[in-house]
Short mmCIF file of C-alpha atoms in Angstrom, two decimals:
data_model
loop_
_atom_site.label_atom_id
_atom_site.label_comp_id
_atom_site.label_asym_id
_atom_site.label_seq_id
_atom_site.Cartn_x
_atom_site.Cartn_y
_atom_site.Cartn_z
CA MET C 23 -71.12 157.97 20.18
CA THR C 24 -70.74 158.74 16.40
CA GLU C 25 -67.90 161.82 15.40
CA LEU C 26 -70.06 164.88 14.72
CA SER C 27 -69.56 166.27 11.19
CA GLN C 28 -67.87 169.15 10.90
CA GLU C 29 -69.95 171.30 9.64
CA ARG C 30 -73.09 173.98 9.00
CA ARG C 31 -76.52 171.90 8.32
CA LEU C 32 -80.22 173.25 8.26
CA VAL C 33 -82.89 171.19 8.10
CA THR C 34 -85.88 173.18 9.55
CA SER C 35 -85.74 177.16 10.52
CA ILE C 36 -84.37 178.29 13.48
CA PRO C 37 -85.44 177.90 15.97
CA GLY C 38 -86.96 174.82 14.62
CA PRO C 39 -90.68 173.03 15.46
CA LYS C 40 -88.69 170.59 18.35
CA SER C 41 -86.52 173.68 19.86
CA GLN C 42 -89.85 175.68 19.75
CA GLU C 43 -91.72 173.21 21.96
CA LEU C 44 -89.26 172.75 24.16
CA MET C 45 -89.12 177.13 24.85
CA ALA C 46 -92.71 177.10 25.63
CA ARG C 47 -92.10 174.33 28.20
CA LYS C 48 -88.66 175.83 29.54
CA VAL C 49 -91.03 179.65 29.57
CA ALA C 50 -93.46 177.34 31.83
CA ALA C 51 -90.59 175.84 33.95
CA VAL C 52 -88.15 178.12 34.50
CA PRO C 53 -88.02 181.85 35.54
CA SER C 54 -88.17 184.00 33.08
CA GLY C 55 -85.00 186.22 34.63
CA ILE C 56 -83.20 183.27 33.07
CA GLY C 57 -82.95 184.60 29.45
CA VAL C 58 -81.61 183.11 26.33
CA THR C 59 -79.74 184.35 23.57
CA LEU C 60 -80.47 181.62 20.31
CA PRO C 61 -83.08 179.53 21.82
CA VAL C 62 -82.17 176.59 20.45
CA PHE C 63 -82.26 172.60 22.26
CA VAL C 64 -78.55 171.32 21.60
CA THR C 65 -78.92 167.72 22.11
CA ARG C 66 -75.13 167.54 21.01
CA ALA C 67 -72.11 169.69 20.47
CA GLY C 68 -68.15 168.70 19.61
CA GLY C 69 -65.22 170.85 17.53
CA GLY C 70 -66.71 173.25 16.17
CA VAL C 71 -71.30 172.72 16.07
CA LEU C 72 -74.20 172.71 17.88
CA GLU C 73 -76.65 169.98 16.88
CA ASP C 74 -80.45 170.81 17.75
CA VAL C 75 -83.65 168.63 18.29
CA ASP C 76 -84.24 169.35 14.62
CA GLY C 77 -81.12 167.76 13.79
CA ASN C 78 -79.75 171.47 12.65
CA SER C 79 -76.19 171.87 12.88
CA LEU C 80 -74.41 175.46 14.07
CA ILE C 81 -71.05 176.94 13.37
CA ASP C 82 -70.21 177.63 17.56
CA PHE C 83 -68.85 181.11 17.62
CA GLY C 84 -70.00 181.60 21.22
CA SER C 85 -67.98 178.71 22.97
CA GLY C 86 -70.72 178.79 25.87
CA ILE C 87 -68.70 182.23 26.80
CA ALA C 88 -66.14 181.14 26.70
CA VAL C 89 -65.82 177.99 28.39
CA THR C 90 -65.64 175.00 25.81
CA SER C 91 -62.11 176.13 24.35
CA VAL C 92 -61.13 172.19 24.21
CA GLY C 93 -64.22 172.12 22.34
CA ASN C 94 -67.70 170.64 24.17
CA SER C 95 -66.73 167.08 24.16
CA ALA C 96 -63.29 166.45 23.98
CA GLU C 97 -61.15 162.94 24.56
CA ALA C 98 -59.36 164.08 27.41
CA VAL C 99 -61.69 165.56 29.51
CA VAL C 100 -64.61 162.77 29.15
CA ARG C 101 -61.68 160.40 29.57
CA ARG C 102 -60.64 161.73 32.28
CA ALA C 103 -63.97 162.83 33.81
CA THR C 104 -65.93 159.26 32.96
CA ALA C 105 -62.56 157.22 35.22
CA GLN C 106 -64.11 159.76 38.56
CA LEU C 107 -67.78 159.59 37.78
CA ALA C 108 -66.56 155.28 38.57
CA ASP C 109 -64.78 156.22 40.69
CA PHE C 110 -66.70 158.69 43.23
CA THR C 111 -68.14 161.92 42.81
CA HIS C 112 -67.75 163.72 45.91
CA THR C 113 -66.21 163.63 49.56
CA CYS C 114 -65.93 167.59 49.92
CA PHE C 115 -62.30 168.30 49.98
CA MET C 116 -63.17 170.08 53.55
CA VAL C 117 -63.89 166.79 54.82
CA THR C 118 -61.59 163.83 53.04
CA PRO C 119 -59.41 165.60 50.78
CA TYR C 120 -58.20 163.60 47.46
CA GLU C 121 -55.75 163.62 44.53
CA GLY C 122 -57.29 165.79 41.77
CA TYR C 123 -57.61 168.87 43.55
CA VAL C 124 -53.80 168.64 44.42
CA GLU C 125 -53.34 168.36 40.96
CA VAL C 126 -55.25 171.08 39.96
CA ALA C 127 -53.65 173.26 42.17
CA GLU C 128 -49.93 172.62 41.48
CA GLN C 129 -51.04 172.47 37.24
CA LEU C 130 -52.10 176.26 38.23
CA ASN C 131 -49.35 177.55 40.34
CA GLU C 132 -47.22 176.49 37.62
CA LEU C 133 -48.58 177.55 34.69
CA THR C 134 -50.03 181.17 36.22
CA PRO C 135 -47.90 184.34 35.46
CA GLY C 136 -45.24 184.84 38.07
CA ASP C 137 -42.71 181.89 39.43
CA HIS C 138 -42.94 183.07 43.21
CA GLU C 139 -44.26 180.27 45.47
CA LYS C 140 -48.00 179.84 45.32
CA ARG C 141 -51.44 178.95 46.36
CA THR C 142 -54.67 177.71 44.43
CA ALA C 143 -58.28 177.11 46.27
CA LEU C 144 -60.77 175.60 43.71
CA PHE C 145 -64.53 176.95 43.88
CA ASN C 146 -67.23 176.48 42.17
CA SER C 147 -67.50 179.97 39.76
CA GLY C 148 -66.14 182.96 38.18
CA ALA C 149 -68.14 184.95 40.89
CA GLU C 150 -67.08 183.05 42.81
CA ALA C 151 -63.50 182.99 42.50
CA VAL C 152 -63.57 186.89 42.60
CA GLU C 153 -65.60 187.09 45.69
CA ASN C 154 -63.32 184.44 47.33
CA ALA C 155 -60.33 186.55 46.04
CA VAL C 156 -61.63 189.81 47.74
CA LYS C 157 -61.93 188.11 50.79
CA ILE C 158 -58.28 187.39 50.88
CA ALA C 159 -56.99 190.39 49.72
CA ARG C 160 -58.90 191.56 52.88
CA SER C 161 -57.49 189.37 54.83
CA TYR C 162 -53.71 189.99 53.64
CA THR C 163 -54.09 193.85 53.66
CA LYS C 164 -56.15 194.80 56.78
CA ARG C 165 -58.15 197.39 54.68
CA THR C 166 -61.51 196.59 53.01
CA ALA C 167 -61.64 199.28 49.88
CA VAL C 168 -62.00 197.46 46.39
CA VAL C 169 -61.08 199.32 43.39
CA VAL C 170 -62.37 198.29 40.24
CA PHE C 171 -63.04 200.07 36.51
CA ASP C 172 -65.27 201.47 33.88
CA HIS C 173 -66.77 199.00 31.74
CA GLY C 174 -65.58 195.75 34.08
CA TYR C 175 -67.37 192.23 34.53
CA HIS C 176 -67.48 190.15 38.08
CA GLY C 177 -70.06 188.30 38.45
CA ARG C 178 -73.86 188.35 39.83
CA THR C 179 -73.41 187.81 43.69
CA ASN C 180 -74.44 190.32 45.80
CA LEU C 181 -70.47 191.75 46.00
CA THR C 182 -69.75 191.24 42.46
CA MET C 183 -73.06 192.93 40.72
CA ALA C 184 -71.13 195.97 42.95
CA LEU C 185 -67.84 195.83 41.32
CA THR C 186 -70.05 194.86 38.10
CA ALA C 187 -70.11 198.41 35.97
CA LYS C 188 -72.52 198.00 33.49
CA ASN C 189 -76.52 198.38 35.44
CA MET C 190 -78.54 196.18 32.60
CA PRO C 191 -79.06 193.61 33.02
CA TYR C 192 -76.96 192.88 35.62
CA LYS C 193 -77.77 194.58 38.76
CA GLU C 194 -81.20 196.98 37.83
CA GLY C 195 -83.66 195.96 40.58
CA PHE C 196 -81.38 194.05 42.80
CA GLY C 197 -79.58 196.42 45.27
CA PRO C 198 -78.07 197.67 48.14
CA PHE C 199 -75.34 196.75 46.88
CA ALA C 200 -71.92 195.97 48.99
CA PRO C 201 -70.42 198.70 50.00
CA GLU C 202 -66.25 199.71 50.06
CA VAL C 203 -66.35 199.13 46.10
CA TYR C 204 -64.97 202.33 44.05
CA ARG C 205 -65.04 202.52 39.87
CA VAL C 206 -62.12 204.37 38.49
CA PRO C 207 -61.64 204.83 34.28
CA LEU C 208 -60.25 201.92 32.10
CA ALA C 209 -58.12 202.78 29.59
CA TYR C 210 -60.55 202.25 26.50
CA GLY C 211 -58.20 203.79 23.42
CA TYR C 212 -61.01 203.59 20.58
CA ARG C 213 -62.86 206.08 22.95
CA TRP C 214 -60.21 207.98 24.93
CA LEU C 215 -61.56 211.71 24.36
CA THR C 216 -57.88 212.93 23.69
CA GLY C 217 -57.42 209.81 21.34
CA ALA C 218 -55.88 206.27 21.64
CA GLU C 219 -52.55 207.48 21.71
CA ASN C 220 -52.91 209.52 24.87
CA CYS C 221 -55.31 207.17 26.72
CA ALA C 222 -52.51 204.68 28.31
CA GLU C 223 -51.13 207.55 30.07
CA GLU C 224 -53.89 209.97 31.22
CA ALA C 225 -56.25 206.98 31.83
CA ALA C 226 -53.53 205.05 34.56
CA ALA C 227 -52.34 209.02 35.46
CA GLN C 228 -56.80 209.70 36.41
CA ALA C 229 -57.26 206.25 37.59
CA ILE C 230 -54.10 206.57 40.23
CA ASP C 231 -55.51 210.33 41.41
CA MET C 232 -58.88 208.90 41.84
CA ILE C 233 -57.98 206.37 44.22
CA THR C 234 -54.90 208.30 45.82
CA LYS C 235 -57.62 211.50 46.49
CA GLN C 236 -60.84 209.53 46.83
CA VAL C 237 -59.79 206.43 48.70
CA GLY C 238 -56.88 206.74 49.91
CA ALA C 239 -54.53 204.23 48.27
CA GLU C 240 -53.27 203.33 52.54
CA ASN C 241 -57.58 201.76 52.79
CA VAL C 242 -57.40 199.93 49.19
CA ALA C 243 -57.84 196.08 49.34
CA ALA C 244 -57.74 195.06 45.80
CA ILE C 245 -57.53 196.68 42.56
CA VAL C 246 -59.36 194.13 40.31
CA ILE C 247 -59.06 194.39 37.14
CA GLU C 248 -60.04 191.90 33.79
CA PRO C 249 -57.26 192.32 31.52
CA ILE C 250 -59.32 192.75 28.07
CA ALA C 251 -62.96 193.80 29.26
CA GLY C 252 -65.33 190.68 28.09
CA GLU C 253 -68.40 191.76 29.30
CA GLY C 254 -68.10 194.68 28.96
CA GLY C 255 -66.58 195.04 24.75
CA PHE C 256 -64.06 193.28 24.84
CA ILE C 257 -61.65 196.33 25.39
CA GLU C 258 -57.93 195.13 25.12
CA PRO C 259 -56.44 199.00 27.77
CA ALA C 260 -53.95 200.80 26.05
CA LYS C 261 -50.73 199.26 25.48
CA GLY C 262 -49.00 200.66 28.95
CA PHE C 263 -52.68 200.87 31.50
CA LEU C 264 -52.75 197.36 33.02
CA PRO C 265 -47.85 197.19 33.94
CA LYS C 266 -48.93 201.35 35.07
CA ILE C 267 -52.20 200.37 37.67
CA ALA C 268 -49.92 197.38 39.08
CA GLU C 269 -46.47 198.97 39.86
CA PHE C 270 -48.73 201.40 41.45
CA ALA C 271 -50.96 198.63 43.90
CA LYS C 272 -47.17 197.25 44.94
CA ALA C 273 -45.71 200.59 45.98
CA ASN C 274 -48.61 201.13 48.03
CA GLY C 275 -49.47 197.57 49.54
CA ILE C 276 -52.12 196.90 47.35
CA VAL C 277 -53.19 193.43 46.43
CA PHE C 278 -53.35 193.18 42.45
CA VAL C 279 -55.72 190.27 41.51
CA ALA C 280 -56.58 189.93 37.08
CA ASP C 281 -59.74 188.72 36.63
CA GLU C 282 -58.47 186.29 33.68
CA ILE C 283 -61.83 184.31 33.83
CA GLN C 284 -62.61 184.71 30.61
CA THR C 285 -59.30 185.54 29.06
CA GLY C 286 -57.25 182.74 30.63
CA PHE C 287 -56.49 179.16 29.58
CA CYS C 288 -55.46 179.73 26.06
CA ARG C 289 -57.81 182.40 24.45
CA THR C 290 -55.97 184.99 23.99
CA GLY C 291 -53.19 183.31 22.15
CA GLN C 292 -50.83 183.24 25.86
CA TRP C 293 -51.68 180.99 28.76
CA PHE C 294 -53.27 184.47 30.04
CA ALA C 295 -53.94 187.21 28.90
CA CYS C 296 -51.40 189.54 31.69
CA ASP C 297 -48.32 187.94 30.15
CA ASP C 298 -48.54 189.61 26.70
CA GLU C 299 -47.61 192.65 29.09
CA GLY C 300 -44.94 191.01 31.55
CA VAL C 301 -48.06 191.51 34.43
CA VAL C 302 -48.16 189.53 37.29
CA PRO C 303 -50.42 189.54 38.86
CA ASP C 304 -50.38 189.28 42.74
CA LEU C 305 -54.24 186.82 42.47
CA ILE C 306 -55.19 185.66 39.55
CA THR C 307 -59.15 184.42 39.26
CA THR C 308 -59.46 181.73 36.68
CA ALA C 309 -62.93 179.81 35.63
CA LYS C 310 -64.78 178.97 32.34
CA GLY C 311 -62.32 177.14 30.73
CA ILE C 312 -60.78 175.63 32.73
CA ALA C 313 -62.72 172.64 32.67
CA GLY C 314 -63.71 172.36 29.26
CA GLY C 315 -67.42 172.75 30.16
CA LEU C 316 -67.33 171.87 33.92
CA PRO C 317 -68.81 174.11 36.29
CA LEU C 318 -64.69 174.69 37.91
CA ALA C 319 -62.84 177.76 39.67
CA ALA C 320 -59.72 178.77 40.80
CA VAL C 321 -57.97 182.03 43.12
CA THR C 322 -53.96 181.65 42.76
CA GLY C 323 -51.98 183.91 44.21
CA ARG C 324 -48.81 184.38 46.11
CA ALA C 325 -48.08 182.10 49.02
CA GLU C 326 -48.62 185.14 51.55
CA ILE C 327 -51.42 185.97 50.53
CA MET C 328 -53.13 183.30 50.18
CA ASP C 329 -52.44 181.85 53.44
CA ALA C 330 -53.36 185.25 55.04
CA ALA C 331 -57.13 183.28 55.70
CA HIS C 332 -57.40 181.75 58.65
CA ALA C 333 -57.96 178.04 58.81
CA GLY C 334 -61.60 176.97 57.24
CA GLY C 335 -62.08 180.83 55.93
CA LEU C 336 -62.30 179.41 52.64
CA GLY C 337 -63.82 176.92 51.31
CA GLY C 338 -67.73 175.44 49.96
CA THR C 339 -69.19 171.60 49.81
CA TYR C 340 -68.54 171.58 45.71
CA GLY C 341 -65.74 173.93 45.32
CA GLY C 342 -62.67 171.72 43.39
CA ASN C 343 -65.81 168.73 42.87
CA PRO C 344 -63.54 165.30 41.61
CA VAL C 345 -65.36 164.63 38.43
CA ALA C 346 -64.91 169.09 37.03
CA CYS C 347 -60.77 168.36 38.70
CA ALA C 348 -60.80 165.38 36.45
CA ALA C 349 -62.41 167.26 33.59
CA ALA C 350 -59.88 170.15 34.48
CA LEU C 351 -57.12 168.04 33.97
CA GLY C 352 -58.30 166.62 30.74
CA ALA C 353 -58.30 170.52 29.94
CA ILE C 354 -54.88 171.37 30.64
CA GLU C 355 -53.41 168.85 29.11
CA THR C 356 -55.69 169.26 25.51
CA MET C 357 -54.03 172.13 25.36
CA LYS C 358 -50.57 171.26 25.62
CA GLU C 359 -51.21 169.01 22.64
CA LEU C 360 -53.10 170.95 20.82
CA ASP C 361 -50.83 174.02 21.28
CA LEU C 362 -53.70 175.65 22.07
CA ASN C 363 -52.38 179.18 22.13
CA ALA C 364 -50.99 178.47 18.60
CA ARG C 365 -54.78 177.66 17.19
CA ALA C 366 -55.81 180.27 19.52
CA ARG C 367 -53.48 183.14 17.88
CA ARG C 368 -54.25 181.19 14.44
CA ILE C 369 -57.78 182.23 14.29
CA GLU C 370 -57.00 185.81 15.49
CA GLU C 371 -54.91 185.77 11.87
CA VAL C 372 -57.71 184.71 9.82
CA MET C 373 -60.88 186.89 11.61
CA LYS C 374 -59.20 189.52 12.17
CA GLY C 375 -57.96 189.44 8.12
CA ARG C 376 -61.14 188.71 7.21
CA LEU C 377 -62.97 191.90 9.49
CA HIS C 378 -60.65 194.60 9.03
CA ALA C 379 -61.80 193.34 5.50
CA MET C 380 -65.32 194.25 5.93
CA GLN C 381 -64.46 197.58 8.03
CA GLU C 382 -63.62 199.08 4.72
CA LYS C 383 -66.27 197.97 3.24
CA PHE C 384 -68.95 198.80 5.90
CA ALA C 385 -69.01 202.40 7.75
CA VAL C 386 -71.24 200.72 10.51
CA ILE C 387 -67.91 198.65 11.94
CA GLY C 388 -66.23 202.13 14.05
CA GLU C 389 -63.44 199.10 15.44
CA VAL C 390 -62.28 195.53 15.20
CA ARG C 391 -60.22 194.20 18.34
CA GLY C 392 -59.17 191.24 20.56
CA ARG C 393 -56.52 189.22 20.80
CA GLY C 394 -56.41 185.14 19.98
CA GLY C 395 -59.87 183.56 19.65
CA MET C 396 -61.59 186.42 21.45
CA ILE C 397 -61.89 189.42 19.05
CA ALA C 398 -65.20 191.62 18.51
CA VAL C 399 -66.11 193.85 16.02
CA GLU C 400 -67.81 197.25 17.79
CA LEU C 401 -70.88 198.70 15.58
CA VAL C 402 -71.90 202.21 15.02
CA GLU C 403 -73.94 205.03 13.45
CA PRO C 404 -71.82 205.56 10.33
CA GLY C 405 -69.77 208.67 10.17
CA THR C 406 -69.81 208.69 14.25
CA LYS C 407 -68.90 206.70 17.32
CA THR C 408 -72.39 207.01 18.26
CA PRO C 409 -73.36 203.35 19.15
CA ASN C 410 -75.08 201.46 17.68
CA ALA C 411 -76.84 199.08 19.46
CA ALA C 412 -79.91 198.94 17.00
CA VAL C 413 -77.49 197.06 14.02
CA THR C 414 -76.00 195.15 16.68
CA ALA C 415 -78.98 193.14 17.97
CA ALA C 416 -80.25 192.58 14.33
CA LEU C 417 -76.90 191.35 13.16
CA ALA C 418 -76.49 188.65 15.61
CA LYS C 419 -79.76 188.35 14.89
CA ALA C 420 -79.45 187.85 11.20
CA CYS C 421 -76.44 185.33 11.91
CA HIS C 422 -78.70 182.85 13.93
CA ALA C 423 -80.71 182.79 11.40
CA GLU C 424 -78.13 181.31 9.34
CA GLY C 425 -77.53 179.09 11.82
CA LEU C 426 -74.59 181.20 13.28
CA VAL C 427 -74.40 181.25 17.04
CA VAL C 428 -72.93 184.90 17.92
CA LEU C 429 -73.16 186.73 21.07
CA THR C 430 -73.42 190.58 22.15
CA CYS C 431 -71.92 192.46 24.63
CA GLY C 432 -70.58 196.06 25.44
CA THR C 433 -71.43 198.85 27.33
CA TYR C 434 -73.57 200.17 25.20
CA GLY C 435 -74.90 197.04 23.93
CA ASN C 436 -72.67 197.71 20.30
CA VAL C 437 -70.23 194.99 19.77
CA LEU C 438 -70.80 191.96 18.52
CA ARG C 439 -68.02 189.22 20.08
CA PHE C 440 -66.55 186.17 18.76
CA LEU C 441 -65.76 183.22 21.09
CA PRO C 442 -64.91 180.18 18.23
CA PRO C 443 -63.80 177.09 20.22
CA LEU C 444 -60.51 177.27 19.47
CA VAL C 445 -60.18 173.35 18.44
CA ILE C 446 -62.67 174.81 15.60
CA GLY C 447 -61.51 173.89 12.00
CA GLU C 448 -60.65 176.61 9.95
CA ASP C 449 -63.53 176.23 6.95
CA LEU C 450 -66.16 176.57 9.56
CA LEU C 451 -64.44 179.20 10.82
CA ASN C 452 -63.95 181.40 7.15
CA GLU C 453 -67.82 180.22 6.98
CA GLY C 454 -68.67 181.60 10.07
CA LEU C 455 -67.13 185.02 8.87
CA ASP C 456 -69.10 184.29 5.31
CA ILE C 457 -71.85 184.48 7.19
CA ILE C 458 -71.48 187.53 9.27
CA GLU C 459 -70.12 189.62 5.65
CA GLU C 460 -73.46 188.22 4.18
CA ALA C 461 -75.69 189.38 6.51
CA LEU C 462 -73.87 193.19 7.45
CA THR C 463 -74.59 193.69 3.65
CA ARG C 464 -78.87 193.37 4.73
CA VAL C 465 -78.93 195.06 7.75
#
């Protein structure tokens, strides 16, 4: 395959005629519940670009929602997955196991926070990993309640919809949901009523008070939290909040679960976002960036907790598929060889520098936030903190028309988020930021 040229190139309007034809086929064949952010149909992708059926080359600031951190066709991922495809595609690890699964588990046991003895179980998706983390925590503690946070997102299965905060589009019309799920405040500094400087202390106190009084700490099996809230708006909890919640969990025999599905694997400039404040979770869930685009997820955690489930209680037909495991080993090899943590930190430096300058020029930008290659701007009505979902949608649409793939998020629909592949070239990164700045002048 010829190498993909790392440049933005528009030869038709976006979407082009061939993409429009395919979109008509999609509408006829695929349920409308499966939406599409940008209806261009991709034929090739790699580095920092996506090439569509019409020959357009778009800059990728989405990475398939933080999945293709090593690029869409990283050499080590392709090499290892191809070799595994030639050997065998499936046996089911629970029937006749294979070394690749064990290798991935060993790597995750080593890379995740903490030097305690660990175990790893592999699954297919982030939601499946979160669901299994709850199962494991309940088995270990013999308790049932699960505590989650405002603005949290944990998946689309029945249990993980219950764990997820935002109703539309994730929960609307799909209930009833799993019971024994309780939601408490997150330390959202930008919107904390008494100011960001008070946020960590007050939010932690409120959350702990609610757990103690409304649930009973002795009834809580797990506290599940994203170290940076992803779908909820790339909210980085105020410094000190996570350690306080983790300490409360430890003091009360509660399993502290870090949902690092979007933040893990170099995305924030560290292997895992928990590393930033030295928080060591009891269990950590991972997916997305783990396998260079192949479906794989994991729960990694303290050996005594992971071993609590009875034999046969964990698993699934495709969990830890051998080709996905090979891809994961290739992705981890790439992360180490290219030092993608350093690349993520450089992306943050470039993006935040440019975005803070834009914030000075455009009053619609309320806050620039995030870490590493996980950066966002919250858009507001100028002079207020009133969420501005309309301008967010218009800005995303303007970027799409110019060949820049961007995503929106946030509980209020007013956050523009950036998740470029960590291997993106700096010229493409700056060109994408040029497009954002130009779009801001027009919305």
